CSV table of C-alpha atoms in Angstrom, one decimal:
chain,number,residue,atom,x,y,z
Z,1,MET,CA,23.6,-56.8,0.3
Z,2,ILE,CA,24.9,-59.9,2.0
Z,3,LEU,CA,21.2,-61.2,3.4
Z,4,THR,CA,21.7,-62.7,7.1
Z,5,PRO,CA,18.4,-63.6,9.3
Z,6,LYS,CA,19.8,-60.6,11.5
Z,7,ILE,CA,19.6,-58.2,8.1
Z,8,LEU,CA,16.5,-59.5,7.5
Z,9,ALA,CA,15.1,-59.1,10.6
Z,10,ARG,CA,16.4,-55.5,10.6
Z,11,VAL,CA,14.7,-54.7,6.9
Z,12,ALA,CA,11.4,-56.2,8.3
Z,13,ALA,CA,11.7,-53.9,10.9
Z,14,ALA,CA,12.4,-51.3,8.9
Z,15,VAL,CA,9.8,-51.9,6.4
Z,16,ILE,CA,7.1,-52.3,9.4
Z,17,LEU,CA,8.0,-49.2,11.1
Z,18,GLY,CA,7.7,-47.6,7.8
Z,19,ALA,CA,4.2,-48.8,7.1
Z,20,LEU,CA,3.2,-47.6,10.5
Z,21,LEU,CA,5.0,-44.2,10.6
Z,22,GLN,CA,3.3,-43.2,7.4
Z,23,LEU,CA,-0.4,-44.8,8.4
Z,24,CYS,CA,0.4,-42.8,12.0
Z,25,PHE,CA,2.6,-39.9,11.2
Z,26,PHE,CA,2.7,-38.9,8.2
Z,27,SER,CA,-1.0,-39.3,6.6
Z,28,GLN,CA,-2.2,-37.5,9.5
Z,29,VAL,CA,0.3,-34.0,9.1
Z,30,ALA,CA,-0.1,-31.8,6.6
Z,31,ILE,CA,3.1,-29.7,5.3
Z,32,LEU,CA,2.1,-27.0,2.7
Z,33,GLN,CA,-1.2,-28.2,3.2
Z,34,VAL,CA,-0.2,-32.1,1.8
Z,35,SER,CA,0.7,-35.1,3.7
Z,36,PRO,CA,4.0,-37.0,2.9
Z,37,ASP,CA,4.2,-40.3,1.5
Z,38,MET,CA,7.3,-41.6,2.8
Z,39,LEU,CA,6.9,-44.8,1.9
Z,40,PRO,CA,8.2,-44.7,-1.4
Z,41,ALA,CA,11.3,-43.0,-0.3
Z,42,LEU,CA,11.7,-45.5,2.4
Z,43,VAL,CA,11.3,-48.6,-0.6
Z,44,VAL,CA,13.5,-46.5,-3.1
Z,45,ALA,CA,16.3,-46.4,-0.1
Z,46,LEU,CA,15.8,-50.1,0.3
Z,47,GLY,CA,16.3,-50.9,-3.2
Z,48,LEU,CA,19.3,-48.4,-3.6
Z,49,LEU,CA,20.8,-50.2,-0.8
Z,50,GLY,CA,19.9,-53.6,-1.7
Z,51,GLY,CA,19.7,-54.2,-4.9
Z,52,SER,CA,16.8,-55.1,-7.9
Z,53,MET,CA,15.1,-58.1,-5.5
Z,54,THR,CA,15.8,-56.1,-2.4
Z,55,GLY,CA,13.8,-53.3,-3.6
Z,56,ALA,CA,10.9,-54.9,-5.1
Z,57,VAL,CA,10.3,-57.6,-2.3
Z,58,CYS,CA,10.5,-54.6,0.4
Z,59,GLY,CA,7.6,-52.5,-2.1
Z,60,PHE,CA,5.5,-55.5,-2.6
Z,61,CYS,CA,5.8,-56.3,1.6
Z,62,ALA,CA,5.2,-52.5,2.4
Z,63,GLY,CA,2.3,-52.1,0.3
Z,64,LEU,CA,0.8,-55.9,1.0
Z,65,LEU,CA,1.2,-54.4,4.8
Z,66,VAL,CA,0.0,-50.9,3.8
Z,67,ASP,CA,-3.4,-52.0,2.1
Z,68,SER,CA,-4.0,-54.4,4.6
Z,69,LEU,CA,-3.9,-51.9,7.4
Z,70,LEU,CA,-5.9,-49.6,5.3
Z,71,MET,CA,-8.4,-52.8,4.0
Z,72,LEU,CA,-8.0,-51.5,1.0
Z,73,PRO,CA,-8.0,-54.1,-1.9
Z,74,LEU,CA,-4.4,-55.7,-1.6
Z,75,GLY,CA,-2.3,-55.6,-4.4
Z,76,GLY,CA,-2.5,-52.6,-5.7
Z,77,SER,CA,0.0,-50.1,-3.4
Z,78,SER,CA,2.2,-53.7,-3.6
Z,79,LEU,CA,2.2,-53.2,-7.3
Z,80,VAL,CA,3.1,-49.8,-7.6
Z,81,LEU,CA,5.9,-50.1,-4.5
Z,82,LEU,CA,7.9,-53.0,-6.4
Z,83,GLY,CA,8.1,-51.5,-9.2
Z,84,ILE,CA,9.2,-48.5,-7.8
Z,85,GLY,CA,11.6,-50.2,-5.4
Z,86,TYR,CA,12.9,-52.5,-8.6
Z,87,ALA,CA,13.6,-49.2,-10.8
Z,88,ALA,CA,15.7,-47.8,-7.5
Z,89,GLY,CA,17.8,-51.5,-7.3
Z,90,LEU,CA,18.5,-51.2,-10.9
Z,91,PHE,CA,19.8,-48.2,-10.8
Z,92,ARG,CA,22.4,-48.8,-8.6
Z,93,GLU,CA,22.8,-52.0,-10.1
Z,94,ARG,CA,23.9,-50.2,-13.5
Z,95,PHE,CA,25.3,-46.9,-12.2
Z,96,GLU,CA,27.4,-45.6,-9.7
Z,97,ILE,CA,26.2,-43.5,-7.2
Z,98,HIS,CA,28.9,-40.5,-7.4
Z,99,SER,CA,26.7,-37.6,-5.2
Z,100,MET,CA,24.8,-37.8,-2.3
Z,101,LEU,CA,22.4,-35.5,-4.0
Z,102,VAL,CA,21.7,-38.8,-6.0
Z,103,PRO,CA,19.6,-40.8,-3.5
Z,104,PRO,CA,17.2,-38.0,-2.4
Z,105,LEU,CA,16.8,-36.6,-5.8
Z,106,LEU,CA,15.6,-40.6,-7.0
Z,107,CYS,CA,13.6,-40.8,-3.7
Z,108,MET,CA,12.2,-37.4,-5.7
Z,109,GLY,CA,11.8,-38.6,-8.9
Z,110,LEU,CA,10.2,-41.9,-8.1
Z,111,THR,CA,7.8,-40.9,-5.1
Z,112,PHE,CA,5.8,-38.7,-8.0
Z,113,VAL,CA,5.9,-42.0,-10.1
Z,114,ALA,CA,4.3,-43.7,-7.6
Z,115,GLU,CA,2.0,-41.1,-6.8
Z,116,LEU,CA,0.8,-41.4,-10.7
Z,117,GLY,CA,0.9,-44.8,-10.1
Z,118,PHE,CA,-1.4,-44.7,-7.1
Z,119,GLY,CA,-3.6,-42.7,-9.3
Z,120,ALA,CA,-3.6,-44.8,-12.0
Z,121,VAL,CA,-4.5,-47.7,-10.2
Z,122,GLU,CA,-7.0,-45.5,-8.3
Z,123,LEU,CA,-8.5,-44.3,-11.8
Z,124,THR,CA,-8.7,-48.0,-13.1
Z,125,LEU,CA,-9.9,-50.0,-10.0
Z,126,GLY,CA,-12.4,-47.0,-8.9
Z,127,PRO,CA,-15.6,-45.6,-10.4
Z,128,GLY,CA,-13.9,-42.6,-11.6
Z,129,GLY,CA,-14.7,-39.5,-12.3
Z,130,PRO,CA,-13.2,-35.8,-13.0
Z,131,VAL,CA,-9.5,-35.3,-11.2
Z,132,SER,CA,-8.7,-31.6,-10.5
Z,133,LEU,CA,-5.1,-30.4,-11.6
Z,134,LEU,CA,-4.2,-29.4,-8.0
Z,135,VAL,CA,-3.8,-32.9,-7.1
Z,136,LEU,CA,-0.4,-32.5,-9.9
Z,137,ARG,CA,0.1,-29.7,-7.7
Z,138,ASP,CA,-0.3,-32.5,-4.5
Z,139,MET,CA,2.1,-34.8,-5.9
Z,140,LEU,CA,4.8,-32.3,-6.6
Z,141,VAL,CA,4.4,-30.9,-3.2
Z,142,GLN,CA,4.8,-34.6,-1.9
Z,143,ALA,CA,7.9,-35.7,-4.2
Z,144,ILE,CA,9.7,-32.5,-2.8
Z,145,LEU,CA,9.1,-33.6,0.7
Z,146,ALA,CA,10.3,-37.1,-0.7
Z,147,PHE,CA,13.9,-35.1,-1.3
Z,148,PHE,CA,14.0,-34.2,1.9
Z,149,GLY,CA,12.4,-37.3,3.6
Z,150,GLY,CA,14.4,-40.1,1.3
Z,151,TRP,CA,17.8,-37.7,2.4
Z,152,VAL,CA,17.0,-38.5,6.6
Z,153,ILE,CA,15.8,-42.1,5.2
Z,154,PHE,CA,18.4,-43.2,3.1
Z,155,LEU,CA,21.3,-42.1,5.7
Z,156,ALA,CA,19.7,-44.0,8.5
Z,157,LEU,CA,18.8,-47.0,6.4
Z,158,ARG,CA,22.5,-47.2,5.6
Z,159,ARG,CA,23.4,-46.6,9.2
Z,160,LEU,CA,21.0,-49.6,10.0
Z,161,LEU,CA,22.3,-52.1,7.0
Z,162,ARG,CA,25.9,-51.2,7.1
Z,163,ALA,CA,27.0,-54.6,8.0
Z,164,ALA,CA,25.1,-56.2,5.1
Z,165,LEU,CA,26.8,-53.9,2.4
Z,166,VAL,CA,29.4,-55.3,0.0
Z,167,GLU,CA,30.4,-51.7,-0.8
Z,168,GLU,CA,29.7,-48.5,0.5
Z,169,PRO,CA,27.6,-47.1,-2.7
Z,170,MET,CA,28.8,-43.5,-2.0
Z,171,VAL,CA,32.4,-42.6,-3.6
Z,172,ARG,CA,34.0,-40.5,-1.0
Z,173,PRO,CA,36.9,-38.3,-1.6
Z,174,ARG,CA,40.1,-39.3,-0.1
Z,175,ARG,CA,41.7,-37.2,2.1
Z,176,GLY,CA,45.2,-35.9,1.3
Z,177,PRO,CA,48.5,-37.1,3.3
Z,178,ARG,CA,48.8,-34.9,6.9
Z,179,VAL,CA,52.7,-34.1,6.8
Z,180,ILE,CA,53.2,-33.3,10.1
Z,181,GLY,CA,55.7,-30.8,11.7
Z,182,ALA,CA,55.5,-29.3,8.0
S,1,MET,CA,26.2,-68.0,-12.7
S,2,TYR,CA,25.4,-64.7,-13.6
S,3,ARG,CA,22.9,-66.1,-15.9
S,4,LYS,CA,21.3,-68.2,-13.7
S,5,GLN,CA,20.7,-65.1,-11.7
S,6,VAL,CA,19.0,-63.2,-13.5
S,7,ARG,CA,16.7,-65.6,-14.7
S,8,ARG,CA,15.5,-66.2,-10.8
S,9,ARG,CA,15.5,-62.5,-10.4
S,10,ARG,CA,12.9,-62.5,-13.3
S,11,ALA,CA,10.6,-64.9,-11.9
S,12,LEU,CA,10.9,-63.2,-8.9
S,13,LEU,CA,9.8,-60.1,-10.3
S,14,ALA,CA,7.3,-62.0,-12.7
S,15,ILE,CA,6.1,-64.0,-9.2
S,16,LEU,CA,5.9,-60.4,-7.4
S,17,VAL,CA,3.9,-58.5,-10.4
S,18,ILE,CA,1.2,-61.6,-10.8
S,19,GLY,CA,1.0,-61.6,-7.5
S,20,SER,CA,0.0,-58.4,-7.0
S,21,PHE,CA,-2.8,-59.0,-9.9
S,22,ALA,CA,-3.9,-62.4,-8.3
S,23,LEU,CA,-4.2,-60.0,-5.2
S,24,LEU,CA,-6.2,-57.0,-6.8
S,25,THR,CA,-8.5,-59.2,-8.8
S,26,ALA,CA,-9.0,-61.8,-5.8
S,27,THR,CA,-9.9,-58.2,-3.0
S,28,TYR,CA,-10.9,-55.5,-4.9
S,29,GLY,CA,-14.9,-54.9,-4.2
S,30,ARG,CA,-15.2,-57.9,-1.4
S,31,GLY,CA,-14.0,-55.8,1.8
S,32,SER,CA,-11.4,-57.2,4.2
S,33,ASP,CA,-10.5,-60.5,4.2
S,34,GLY,CA,-9.2,-63.0,6.6
S,35,PHE,CA,-5.5,-62.1,6.0
S,36,GLN,CA,-6.3,-58.2,5.9
S,37,ARG,CA,-8.3,-59.1,9.4
S,38,ALA,CA,-5.3,-61.0,10.6
S,39,VAL,CA,-2.6,-58.2,10.2
S,40,SER,CA,-5.3,-55.6,11.4
S,41,THR,CA,-5.5,-57.5,14.4
S,42,VAL,CA,-1.6,-58.0,14.9
S,43,PHE,CA,-0.9,-54.7,14.4
S,44,GLY,CA,-4.1,-52.8,15.7
S,45,PRO,CA,-2.9,-52.2,19.2
S,46,VAL,CA,0.7,-51.2,17.5
S,47,GLU,CA,-0.7,-48.4,15.6
S,48,SER,CA,-3.1,-47.4,18.2
S,49,VAL,CA,-0.1,-46.9,20.7
S,50,ALA,CA,2.2,-45.6,17.9
S,51,SER,CA,-0.7,-42.9,16.9
S,52,GLY,CA,-1.4,-41.9,20.4
S,53,ALA,CA,2.6,-41.9,21.5
S,54,LEU,CA,2.9,-39.8,18.1
S,55,LYS,CA,0.0,-37.3,18.9
S,56,PRO,CA,1.7,-34.5,19.9
S,57,ALA,CA,4.6,-34.8,17.1
S,58,ARG,CA,1.5,-34.7,14.1
S,59,ASP,CA,0.0,-32.0,16.3
S,60,LEU,CA,3.1,-29.6,16.8
S,61,VAL,CA,3.5,-30.0,12.7
S,62,ASN,CA,0.5,-29.4,11.9
S,63,TRP,CA,0.4,-26.4,14.2
S,64,PHE,CA,3.1,-24.7,12.0
S,65,ASP,CA,1.5,-26.0,9.0
S,66,GLU,CA,-2.2,-24.3,10.0
S,67,THR,CA,-0.5,-21.1,11.6
S,68,PHE,CA,1.2,-20.6,8.3
S,69,GLU,CA,-1.6,-21.5,6.3
S,70,ALA,CA,-3.6,-19.0,8.7
S,71,ARG,CA,-1.4,-16.4,8.2
S,72,GLY,CA,-2.1,-17.0,4.3
S,73,ARG,CA,-5.6,-16.4,4.8
S,74,ASN,CA,-5.7,-13.6,6.4
S,75,GLU,CA,-3.7,-11.6,4.0
S,76,ALA,CA,-6.1,-12.9,1.7
S,77,LEU,CA,-8.9,-12.1,3.6
S,78,GLN,CA,-7.7,-8.7,4.2
S,79,ARG,CA,-7.3,-8.5,0.4
S,80,ARG,CA,-10.8,-9.7,-0.1
S,81,LEU,CA,-11.6,-6.9,2.3
S,82,GLU,CA,-10.3,-3.7,1.1
S,83,GLU,CA,-11.4,-4.6,-2.4
S,84,ALA,CA,-15.1,-5.3,-1.3
S,85,ARG,CA,-14.6,-1.5,0.8
S,86,ARG,CA,-13.6,0.1,-2.5
S,87,GLN,CA,-16.6,-2.0,-4.6
S,88,ALA,CA,-19.0,-0.6,-1.9
S,89,VAL,CA,-17.8,3.5,-1.8
S,90,GLY,CA,-18.1,2.7,-5.6
S,91,ALA,CA,-21.0,1.8,-5.2
S,92,GLN,CA,-22.3,4.1,-3.2
S,93,ALA,CA,-20.7,6.9,-5.4
S,94,ALA,CA,-22.4,5.1,-8.2
S,95,LEU,CA,-25.9,5.5,-6.3
S,96,ALA,CA,-25.6,8.8,-5.8
S,97,GLU,CA,-24.6,9.7,-9.3
S,98,ASN,CA,-27.5,7.9,-10.1
S,99,ALA,CA,-29.8,9.4,-8.1
S,100,GLN,CA,-28.3,12.9,-9.4
S,101,LEU,CA,-28.9,11.8,-13.1
S,102,ARG,CA,-32.6,11.2,-12.5
S,103,LYS,CA,-33.5,14.2,-11.1
S,104,LEU,CA,-31.7,15.7,-13.9
S,105,LEU,CA,-33.8,13.6,-16.2
S,106,LYS,CA,-36.8,14.7,-14.4
S,107,LEU,CA,-36.0,18.2,-14.9
S,108,ASN,CA,-35.1,17.9,-18.6
S,109,ARG,CA,-38.7,15.9,-18.9
S,110,SER,CA,-40.5,18.6,-17.4
S,111,GLY,CA,-40.0,21.0,-19.7
S,112,VAL,CA,-38.6,23.6,-17.4
S,113,ILE,CA,-35.6,23.6,-20.4
S,114,PRO,CA,-36.5,25.7,-23.3
S,115,SER,CA,-36.9,24.6,-26.4
S,116,GLY,CA,-33.5,25.7,-28.6
S,117,TYR,CA,-31.2,24.7,-25.9
S,118,LYS,CA,-29.2,22.0,-25.7
S,119,THR,CA,-28.2,20.1,-22.7
S,120,VAL,CA,-24.3,19.6,-22.8
S,121,THR,CA,-24.0,17.0,-19.0
S,122,ALA,CA,-20.7,17.4,-17.0
S,123,GLY,CA,-19.0,16.2,-13.9
S,124,VAL,CA,-17.5,18.8,-11.5
S,125,VAL,CA,-13.8,18.1,-11.4
S,126,ALA,CA,-12.6,20.9,-9.5
S,127,ARG,CA,-13.7,22.9,-7.0
S,128,SER,CA,-12.7,26.4,-5.5
S,129,SER,CA,-11.4,25.8,-2.0
S,130,SER,CA,-12.1,29.3,-0.7
S,131,VAL,CA,-14.9,29.5,2.1
S,132,TRP,CA,-17.0,31.5,-0.7
S,133,PHE,CA,-17.8,28.7,-2.8
S,134,GLY,CA,-17.9,30.7,-5.6
S,135,GLU,CA,-16.4,28.3,-8.4
S,136,VAL,CA,-16.1,24.5,-9.8
S,137,THR,CA,-14.8,23.1,-12.9
S,138,ILE,CA,-16.6,20.7,-14.5
S,139,ASP,CA,-15.0,18.2,-17.4
S,140,ALA,CA,-17.0,19.8,-20.6
S,141,GLY,CA,-15.5,22.8,-22.4
S,142,SER,CA,-15.8,24.5,-25.8
S,143,GLY,CA,-15.0,20.5,-27.3
S,144,ASP,CA,-18.7,19.9,-26.2
S,145,GLY,CA,-20.1,23.4,-27.8
S,146,VAL,CA,-19.7,25.2,-23.9
S,147,ARG,CA,-20.0,28.7,-24.3
S,148,VAL,CA,-19.0,31.8,-21.8
S,149,ASP,CA,-22.4,32.6,-20.3
S,150,ASP,CA,-24.1,29.3,-20.6
S,151,PRO,CA,-26.3,28.6,-17.9
S,152,VAL,CA,-25.4,25.4,-15.4
S,153,ILE,CA,-28.2,23.6,-13.6
S,154,ASN,CA,-28.2,20.2,-11.8
S,155,GLY,CA,-31.4,18.2,-10.7
S,156,ASP,CA,-32.4,20.4,-8.1
S,157,GLY,CA,-32.0,24.0,-9.8
S,158,LEU,CA,-30.1,26.7,-11.4
S,159,VAL,CA,-26.6,26.0,-10.3
S,160,GLY,CA,-24.5,29.2,-11.9
S,161,THR,CA,-23.0,30.7,-15.4
S,162,VAL,CA,-20.6,29.4,-17.3
S,163,THR,CA,-17.7,32.2,-17.1
S,164,ALA,CA,-14.3,30.7,-18.6
S,165,VAL,CA,-14.4,28.2,-21.4
S,166,SER,CA,-10.8,25.8,-22.2
S,167,GLY,CA,-11.2,23.0,-25.2
S,168,SER,CA,-12.2,20.6,-22.5
S,169,THR,CA,-13.4,22.2,-19.4
S,170,ALA,CA,-14.6,25.0,-18.6
S,171,ARG,CA,-15.1,27.2,-15.0
S,172,VAL,CA,-18.7,27.6,-13.7
S,173,THR,CA,-19.5,30.5,-11.2
S,174,LEU,CA,-22.0,29.6,-8.7
S,175,ILE,CA,-25.0,31.8,-8.2
S,176,THR,CA,-23.6,32.5,-4.4
S,177,ASP,CA,-20.7,33.8,-5.7
S,178,HIS,CA,-20.1,37.3,-4.7
S,179,SER,CA,-19.8,38.8,-8.3
S,180,SER,CA,-23.0,36.7,-9.7
S,181,ARG,CA,-26.7,38.2,-10.0
S,182,VAL,CA,-29.6,36.5,-11.5
S,183,SER,CA,-32.9,38.6,-12.1
S,184,ALA,CA,-35.9,36.3,-11.0
S,185,LYS,CA,-39.3,36.1,-9.8
S,186,VAL,CA,-41.3,34.1,-7.3
S,187,VAL,CA,-44.2,32.1,-8.3
S,188,PRO,CA,-47.3,32.1,-7.9
S,189,THR,CA,-46.7,36.1,-7.2
S,190,GLY,CA,-44.8,37.0,-10.3
S,191,VAL,CA,-42.7,39.5,-8.2
S,192,GLN,CA,-39.4,39.9,-9.6
S,193,GLY,CA,-36.5,40.9,-8.2
S,194,VAL,CA,-32.4,39.9,-8.9
S,195,ILE,CA,-30.8,37.6,-6.4
S,196,ARG,CA,-27.1,38.1,-5.2
S,197,PRO,CA,-25.7,35.9,-2.3
S,198,GLU,CA,-25.7,36.2,0.8
S,199,VAL,CA,-21.8,36.4,1.2
S,200,GLY,CA,-20.4,33.9,3.4
S,201,ASP,CA,-23.5,31.4,3.8
S,202,PRO,CA,-23.8,29.3,0.6
S,203,ASP,CA,-27.4,28.0,1.7
S,204,ASP,CA,-28.8,32.3,1.7
S,205,LEU,CA,-29.4,34.1,-1.1
S,206,VAL,CA,-31.0,37.3,-1.1
S,207,LEU,CA,-33.4,38.6,-3.4
S,208,ASP,CA,-33.6,42.3,-3.7
S,209,PHE,CA,-35.4,45.2,-5.3
S,210,ILE,CA,-38.7,43.3,-5.5
S,211,ASP,CA,-42.0,45.4,-5.5
S,212,SER,CA,-42.8,46.3,-1.8
S,213,GLY,CA,-46.6,46.3,-2.8
S,214,LYS,CA,-46.8,43.2,-3.2
S,215,ARG,CA,-46.5,40.4,-0.6
S,216,ILE,CA,-44.3,37.5,-0.7
S,217,GLY,CA,-44.4,34.2,1.7
S,218,VAL,CA,-42.2,32.0,3.0
S,219,GLY,CA,-42.3,28.9,1.1
S,220,GLN,CA,-43.1,30.1,-2.1
S,221,ALA,CA,-40.3,29.4,-4.8
S,222,VAL,CA,-38.4,31.3,-6.8
S,223,VAL,CA,-37.4,30.7,-10.4
S,224,THR,CA,-35.6,32.5,-12.9
S,225,ALA,CA,-37.0,35.9,-14.8
S,226,GLY,CA,-35.6,35.2,-18.4
S,227,TRP,CA,-36.2,38.5,-19.8
S,228,ARG,CA,-35.6,40.1,-23.1
S,229,ASP,CA,-35.8,43.4,-24.3
S,230,GLY,CA,-35.1,44.0,-27.9
S,231,GLU,CA,-31.4,42.9,-28.1
S,232,LEU,CA,-30.8,43.2,-24.6
S,233,ALA,CA,-31.6,39.5,-22.8
S,234,SER,CA,-31.2,37.9,-19.9
S,235,ARG,CA,-28.5,35.0,-19.7
S,236,TYR,CA,-30.2,32.5,-17.9
S,237,PRO,CA,-34.0,31.1,-19.6
S,238,PRO,CA,-36.9,31.5,-18.1
S,239,ASN,CA,-38.8,29.3,-14.9
S,240,LEU,CA,-35.4,27.4,-14.4
S,241,PRO,CA,-35.9,27.1,-10.4
S,242,ILE,CA,-33.6,28.6,-7.8
S,243,GLY,CA,-34.8,28.2,-4.6
S,244,GLU,CA,-37.7,28.9,-2.3
S,245,VAL,CA,-37.7,31.3,-0.1
S,246,THR,CA,-37.6,31.2,3.7
S,247,LYS,CA,-37.6,34.3,5.5
S,248,ALA,CA,-39.8,37.2,4.2
S,249,PRO,CA,-40.6,39.8,7.0
S,250,ILE,CA,-43.3,42.3,5.9
S,251,MET,CA,-40.9,44.9,7.7
S,252,GLN,CA,-38.1,43.7,5.2
S,253,GLN,CA,-39.9,43.2,2.7
S,254,GLU,CA,-41.5,47.2,2.7
S,255,ALA,CA,-38.3,49.1,4.0
S,256,ALA,CA,-35.4,47.2,2.1
S,257,GLN,CA,-37.4,45.7,-0.7
S,258,GLN,CA,-35.9,42.0,-0.1
S,259,VAL,CA,-36.3,38.7,1.0
S,260,HIS,CA,-34.4,35.4,1.9
S,261,LEU,CA,-34.1,32.2,-0.1
S,262,ARG,CA,-32.5,29.0,0.0
S,263,PRO,CA,-31.4,28.1,-3.1
S,264,PHE,CA,-33.1,24.0,-4.3
S,265,ALA,CA,-28.9,23.0,-5.7
S,266,ASP,CA,-26.6,21.6,-2.7
S,267,LEU,CA,-23.5,24.3,-4.1
S,268,ARG,CA,-21.7,22.9,-1.5
S,269,ASN,CA,-22.1,19.0,-2.9
S,270,LEU,CA,-22.2,19.1,-6.8
S,271,ASP,CA,-21.0,16.4,-8.7
S,272,ILE,CA,-23.0,16.0,-11.8
S,273,VAL,CA,-24.3,19.4,-13.7
S,274,GLN,CA,-25.8,20.3,-16.8
S,275,VAL,CA,-24.9,23.3,-19.2
S,276,LEU,CA,-27.7,24.7,-20.9
S,277,THR,CA,-26.1,25.7,-24.7
S,278,GLY,CA,-27.0,27.4,-27.5
S,279,GLY,CA,-30.7,28.9,-27.0
S,280,SER,CA,-32.0,32.1,-28.2
S,281,ARG,CA,-28.9,34.5,-26.6
């Protein structure tokens, strides 16, 4: 990704908008009795489009913003989100994305990992206590919701940052030449 | 060049990770600090505006989720209601059964059942659909020791007699069946007679062939006579309660030598009975 001031502003806007949407909308709705968590999907999409450093920095900033807005101890969400942003970027740098299913699948898998990470941070820092297995079900539902949400987020971000992308991550099937009058 | 890039990347990653840990360490358990307050001050108004603007969308999404959840809950509650109904009906049936068994136990303890008889408790599994209420089938048969002509009682009194037996079931002809005849006596007067049914009315029996010289009063109890004459003996042991006299006009006693009585046992609603097997017959 070619980072110009304009692109940086767009990325920052995407992160801020994503964090605000997460706090004002997604966290307050219930789908299948679970509030979707779209922030990991946003960070994964940014990592897939911009690479590991972009993913890590965006994850860190998104986590910091969310923790600040929620008045939580700073650093916990940042640590988790920078990890998945970095992992998504690394995936993009190591492998070619051949299918449109890869970004949403990565969003799903890394959202699940992020939720595990949030849980680990909570359990490490918090007072601890019994954890119901229903948490696993909620995490799975969140991951499935991230599959669909991640798809939309990835397509929207790709459109937003198209000018900065060095190459299209998708390998599109080429159309055959049209023969006129055949 | 590439190595430099990699090194720079790693350094940035390390800085971010260390920064996260440092922030955690610095801010954990201290509440909001200046940075957080500043961020909240900047984004607070934006948050409230966004929250207000997104409220309809939130309500819409939540409405769908709540509707689906309510539907699922409704179905679950319907299932629970049906289950509770079944349990309630089962409990009521068990209570009724318990009451009948208690009555039987009380009858057994009262010494009404003569020595030498064994009791076989059985449930009524089928009933004659005829309006005469003449016969029922019970779930005890020859395998349980039940034989033809064994008397059958319930907690209230005499019910009838066994008229057919298979391995696991038996047919009981009730005392209200048109073919039934029971030798009986009125207590305490000791007037003897034969009970026959008033066909078509299961709540009415007739004590026939009584001694017209002795008076019988309404409310007096009628029990089995249980006579024995050499080889011949009544099917029924003596003193099994049958019913109480309901109508005893003197004219009828003198002219027709009969009185009317109501059976103690509710012969239309039999559930549990006891067959008296063995005995001295």
